[in-house]
mmCIF file of C-alpha atoms in Angstrom:
data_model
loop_
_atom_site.group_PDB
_atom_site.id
_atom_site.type_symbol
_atom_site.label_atom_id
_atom_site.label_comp_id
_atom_site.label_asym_id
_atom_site.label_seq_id
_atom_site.Cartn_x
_atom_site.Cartn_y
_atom_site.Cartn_z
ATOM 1 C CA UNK H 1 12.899 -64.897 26.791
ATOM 2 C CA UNK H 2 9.825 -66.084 28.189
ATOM 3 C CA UNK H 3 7.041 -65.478 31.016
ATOM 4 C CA UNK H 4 8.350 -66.369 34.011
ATOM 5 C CA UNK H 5 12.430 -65.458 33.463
ATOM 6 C CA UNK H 6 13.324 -63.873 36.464
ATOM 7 C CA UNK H 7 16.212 -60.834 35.896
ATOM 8 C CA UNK H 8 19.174 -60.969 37.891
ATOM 9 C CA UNK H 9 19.136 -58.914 41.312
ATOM 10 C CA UNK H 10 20.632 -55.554 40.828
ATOM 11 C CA UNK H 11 21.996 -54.312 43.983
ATOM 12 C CA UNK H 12 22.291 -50.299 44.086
ATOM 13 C CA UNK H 13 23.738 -48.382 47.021
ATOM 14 C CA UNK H 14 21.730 -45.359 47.774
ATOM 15 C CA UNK H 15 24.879 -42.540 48.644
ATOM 16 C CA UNK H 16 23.816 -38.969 49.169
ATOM 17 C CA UNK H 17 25.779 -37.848 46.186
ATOM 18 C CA UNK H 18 23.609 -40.247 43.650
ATOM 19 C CA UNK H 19 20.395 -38.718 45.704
ATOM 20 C CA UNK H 20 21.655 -34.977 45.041
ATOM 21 C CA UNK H 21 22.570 -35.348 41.323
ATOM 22 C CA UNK H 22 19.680 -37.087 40.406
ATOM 23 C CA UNK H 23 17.447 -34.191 41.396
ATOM 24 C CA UNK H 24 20.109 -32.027 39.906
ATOM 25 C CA UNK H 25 20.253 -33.967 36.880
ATOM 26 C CA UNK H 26 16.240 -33.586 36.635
ATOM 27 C CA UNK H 27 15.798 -30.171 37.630
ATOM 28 C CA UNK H 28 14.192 -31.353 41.110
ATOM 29 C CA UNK H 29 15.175 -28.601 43.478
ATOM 30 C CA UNK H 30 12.809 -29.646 46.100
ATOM 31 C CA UNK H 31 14.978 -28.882 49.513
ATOM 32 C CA UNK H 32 13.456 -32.485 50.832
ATOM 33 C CA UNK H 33 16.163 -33.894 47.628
ATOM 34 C CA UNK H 34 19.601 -32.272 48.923
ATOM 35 C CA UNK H 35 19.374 -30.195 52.213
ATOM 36 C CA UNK H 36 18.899 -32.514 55.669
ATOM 37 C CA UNK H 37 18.355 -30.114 57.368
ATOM 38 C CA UNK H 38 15.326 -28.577 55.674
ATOM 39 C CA UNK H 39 14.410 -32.237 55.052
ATOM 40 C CA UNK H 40 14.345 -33.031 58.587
ATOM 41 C CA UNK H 41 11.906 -29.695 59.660
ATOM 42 C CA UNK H 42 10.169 -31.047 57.207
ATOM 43 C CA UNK H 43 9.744 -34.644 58.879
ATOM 44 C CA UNK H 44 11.990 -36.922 57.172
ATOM 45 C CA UNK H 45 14.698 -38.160 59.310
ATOM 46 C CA UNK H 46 17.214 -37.171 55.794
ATOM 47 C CA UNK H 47 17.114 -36.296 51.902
ATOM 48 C CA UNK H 48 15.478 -39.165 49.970
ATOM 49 C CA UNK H 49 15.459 -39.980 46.628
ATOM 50 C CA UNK H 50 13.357 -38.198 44.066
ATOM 51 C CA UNK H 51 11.010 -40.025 41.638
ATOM 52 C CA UNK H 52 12.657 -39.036 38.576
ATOM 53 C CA UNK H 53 16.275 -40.445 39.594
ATOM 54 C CA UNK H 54 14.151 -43.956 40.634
ATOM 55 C CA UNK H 55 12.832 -44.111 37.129
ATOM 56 C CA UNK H 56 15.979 -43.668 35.476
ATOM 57 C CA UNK H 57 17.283 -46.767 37.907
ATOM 58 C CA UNK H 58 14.571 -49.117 36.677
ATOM 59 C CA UNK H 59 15.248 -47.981 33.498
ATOM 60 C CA UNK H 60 18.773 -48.651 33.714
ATOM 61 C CA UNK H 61 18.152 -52.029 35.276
ATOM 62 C CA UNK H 62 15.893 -53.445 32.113
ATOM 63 C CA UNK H 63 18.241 -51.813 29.925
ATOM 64 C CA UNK H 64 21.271 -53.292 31.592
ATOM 65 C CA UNK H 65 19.882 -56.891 31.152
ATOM 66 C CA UNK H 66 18.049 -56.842 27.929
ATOM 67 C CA UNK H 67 21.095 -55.103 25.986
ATOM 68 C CA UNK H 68 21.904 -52.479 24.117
ATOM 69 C CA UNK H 69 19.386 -52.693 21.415
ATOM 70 C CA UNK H 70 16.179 -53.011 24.096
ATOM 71 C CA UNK H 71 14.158 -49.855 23.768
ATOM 72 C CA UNK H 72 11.726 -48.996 26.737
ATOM 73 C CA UNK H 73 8.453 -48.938 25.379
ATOM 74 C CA UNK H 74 6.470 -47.571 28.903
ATOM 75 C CA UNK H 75 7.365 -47.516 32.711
ATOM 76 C CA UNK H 76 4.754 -47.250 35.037
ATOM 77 C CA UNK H 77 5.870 -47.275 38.830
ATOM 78 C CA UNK H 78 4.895 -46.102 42.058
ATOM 79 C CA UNK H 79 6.624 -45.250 44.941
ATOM 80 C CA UNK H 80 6.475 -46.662 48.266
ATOM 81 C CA UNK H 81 9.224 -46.313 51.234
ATOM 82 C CA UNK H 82 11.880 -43.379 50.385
ATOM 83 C CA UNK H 83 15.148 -44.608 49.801
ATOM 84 C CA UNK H 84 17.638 -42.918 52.089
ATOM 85 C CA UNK H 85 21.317 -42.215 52.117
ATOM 86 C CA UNK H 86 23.034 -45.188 53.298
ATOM 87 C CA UNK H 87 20.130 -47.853 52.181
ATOM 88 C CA UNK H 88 20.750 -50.654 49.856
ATOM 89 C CA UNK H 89 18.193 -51.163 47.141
ATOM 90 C CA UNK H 90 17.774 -54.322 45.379
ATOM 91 C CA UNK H 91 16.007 -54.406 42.137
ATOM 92 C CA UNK H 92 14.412 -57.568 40.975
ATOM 93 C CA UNK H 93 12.302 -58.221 38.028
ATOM 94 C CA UNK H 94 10.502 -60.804 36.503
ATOM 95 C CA UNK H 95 8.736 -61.469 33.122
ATOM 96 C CA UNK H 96 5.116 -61.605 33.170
ATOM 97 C CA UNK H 97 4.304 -61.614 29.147
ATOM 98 C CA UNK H 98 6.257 -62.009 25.555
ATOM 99 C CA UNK H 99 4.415 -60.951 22.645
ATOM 100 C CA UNK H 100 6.821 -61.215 19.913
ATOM 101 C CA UNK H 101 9.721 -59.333 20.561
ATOM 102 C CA UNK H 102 7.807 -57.369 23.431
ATOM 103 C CA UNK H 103 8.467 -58.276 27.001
ATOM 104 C CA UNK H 104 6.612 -56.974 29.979
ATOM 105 C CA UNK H 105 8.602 -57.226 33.007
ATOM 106 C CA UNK H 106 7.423 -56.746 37.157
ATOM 107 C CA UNK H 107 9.975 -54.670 38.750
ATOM 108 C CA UNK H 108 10.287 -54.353 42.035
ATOM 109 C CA UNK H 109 12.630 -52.254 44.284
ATOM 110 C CA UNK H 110 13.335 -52.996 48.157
ATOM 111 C CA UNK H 111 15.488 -51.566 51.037
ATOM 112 C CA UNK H 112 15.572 -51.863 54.685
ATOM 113 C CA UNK H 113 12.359 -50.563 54.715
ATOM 114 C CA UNK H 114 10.171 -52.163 52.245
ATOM 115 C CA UNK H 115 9.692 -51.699 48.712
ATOM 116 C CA UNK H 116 10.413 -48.637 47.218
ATOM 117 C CA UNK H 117 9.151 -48.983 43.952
ATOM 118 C CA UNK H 118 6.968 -51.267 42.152
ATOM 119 C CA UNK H 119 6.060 -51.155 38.591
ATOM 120 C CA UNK H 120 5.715 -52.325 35.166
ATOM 121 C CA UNK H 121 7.699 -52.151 32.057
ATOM 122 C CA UNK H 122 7.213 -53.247 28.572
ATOM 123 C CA UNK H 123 10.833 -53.160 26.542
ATOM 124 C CA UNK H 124 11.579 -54.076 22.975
ATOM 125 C CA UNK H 125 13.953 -56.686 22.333
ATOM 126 C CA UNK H 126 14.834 -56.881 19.081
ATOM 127 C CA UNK H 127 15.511 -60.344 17.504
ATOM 128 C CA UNK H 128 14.243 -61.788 21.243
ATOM 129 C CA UNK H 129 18.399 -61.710 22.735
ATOM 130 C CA UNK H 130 18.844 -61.040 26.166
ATOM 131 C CA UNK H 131 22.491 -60.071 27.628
ATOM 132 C CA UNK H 132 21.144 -60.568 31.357
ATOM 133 C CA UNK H 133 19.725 -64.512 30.919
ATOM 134 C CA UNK H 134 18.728 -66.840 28.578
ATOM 135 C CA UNK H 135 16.908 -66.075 25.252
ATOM 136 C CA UNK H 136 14.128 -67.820 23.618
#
C-alpha cells in the first residue's frame, strides 16, 4: 500500500429500490428521496439519491478493498450531480498518503452526468494488507 495505488473501479447501478431504502434505512423522509411525483413539482426530473445512502457507498467501497479489518477513520465528501434511477455510478479511488498503517484515499464517484461525489477518506489498515491490490 502506497501513494499512488489506484483502487479498483466499483461499478454500482443506481435502481429506485436502493434510492428508497437508503433514505428509509437513514430516516430521510424527504418526498424528493421516494415520491417522483412530488420530486418532479419540485424540479427534479425523478427521486435521487440522498447523501446519507452515498456515504455508506464510499464507505462500502474502501471497506470492500482494504478488507475486513480496515476501520474508517473520517469521510469527508461532497456532492455534486444527483444520481438518478437508472444511472450507473462508478467509484474510483486512489491513494494520496500512507502514514504507517493509515491510508488516505481520493474517492471519486461519476455517472452520466458528472461526478457525484468527491471526497476524502483516511482508513486503518491494520498490518498494511489490502484484499483489493497489492500491499506494501
Amino acid at each position: 500500500m502506497k501513494a499512488g495505488d489506484e483502487l479498483a473501479p466499483l461499478d454500482i447501478p443506481i435502481t429506485r429500490t436502493l434510492i428508497v431504502a437508503g433514505a428509509v434505512a437513514s430516516r430521510d423522509y424527504q418526498d424528493v428521496h421516494h415520491d417522483a411525483v412530488l420530486a418532479r413539482e419540485k424540479g427534479s426530473p425523478d427521486i435521487f439519491m440522498n447523501i446519507l445512502t452515498t456515504n455508506g457507498l464510499v464507505g462500502r467501497y474502501i471497506t470492500d478493498h482494504f478488507g475486513p479489518a480496515a476501520r474508517l477513520r473520517s469521510v469527508r465528501i461532497r456532492l455534486g450531480v444527483p444520481n438518478y434511477p437508472g444511472d450507473l455510478m462508478t467509484l474510483t479511488g486512489t491513494i494520496t498518503a500512507v502514514d504507517g498503517e493509515v491510508a488516505e484515499v481520493r474517492v471519486v464517484g461519476a455517472n452520466r452526468l458528472g461526478h457525484h461525489v468527491t471526497g476524502t477518506v483516511r482508513v486503518a489498515v491494520p498490518g498494511g494488507h489490502v484484499l483489493g491490490g497489492a500491499a506494501s
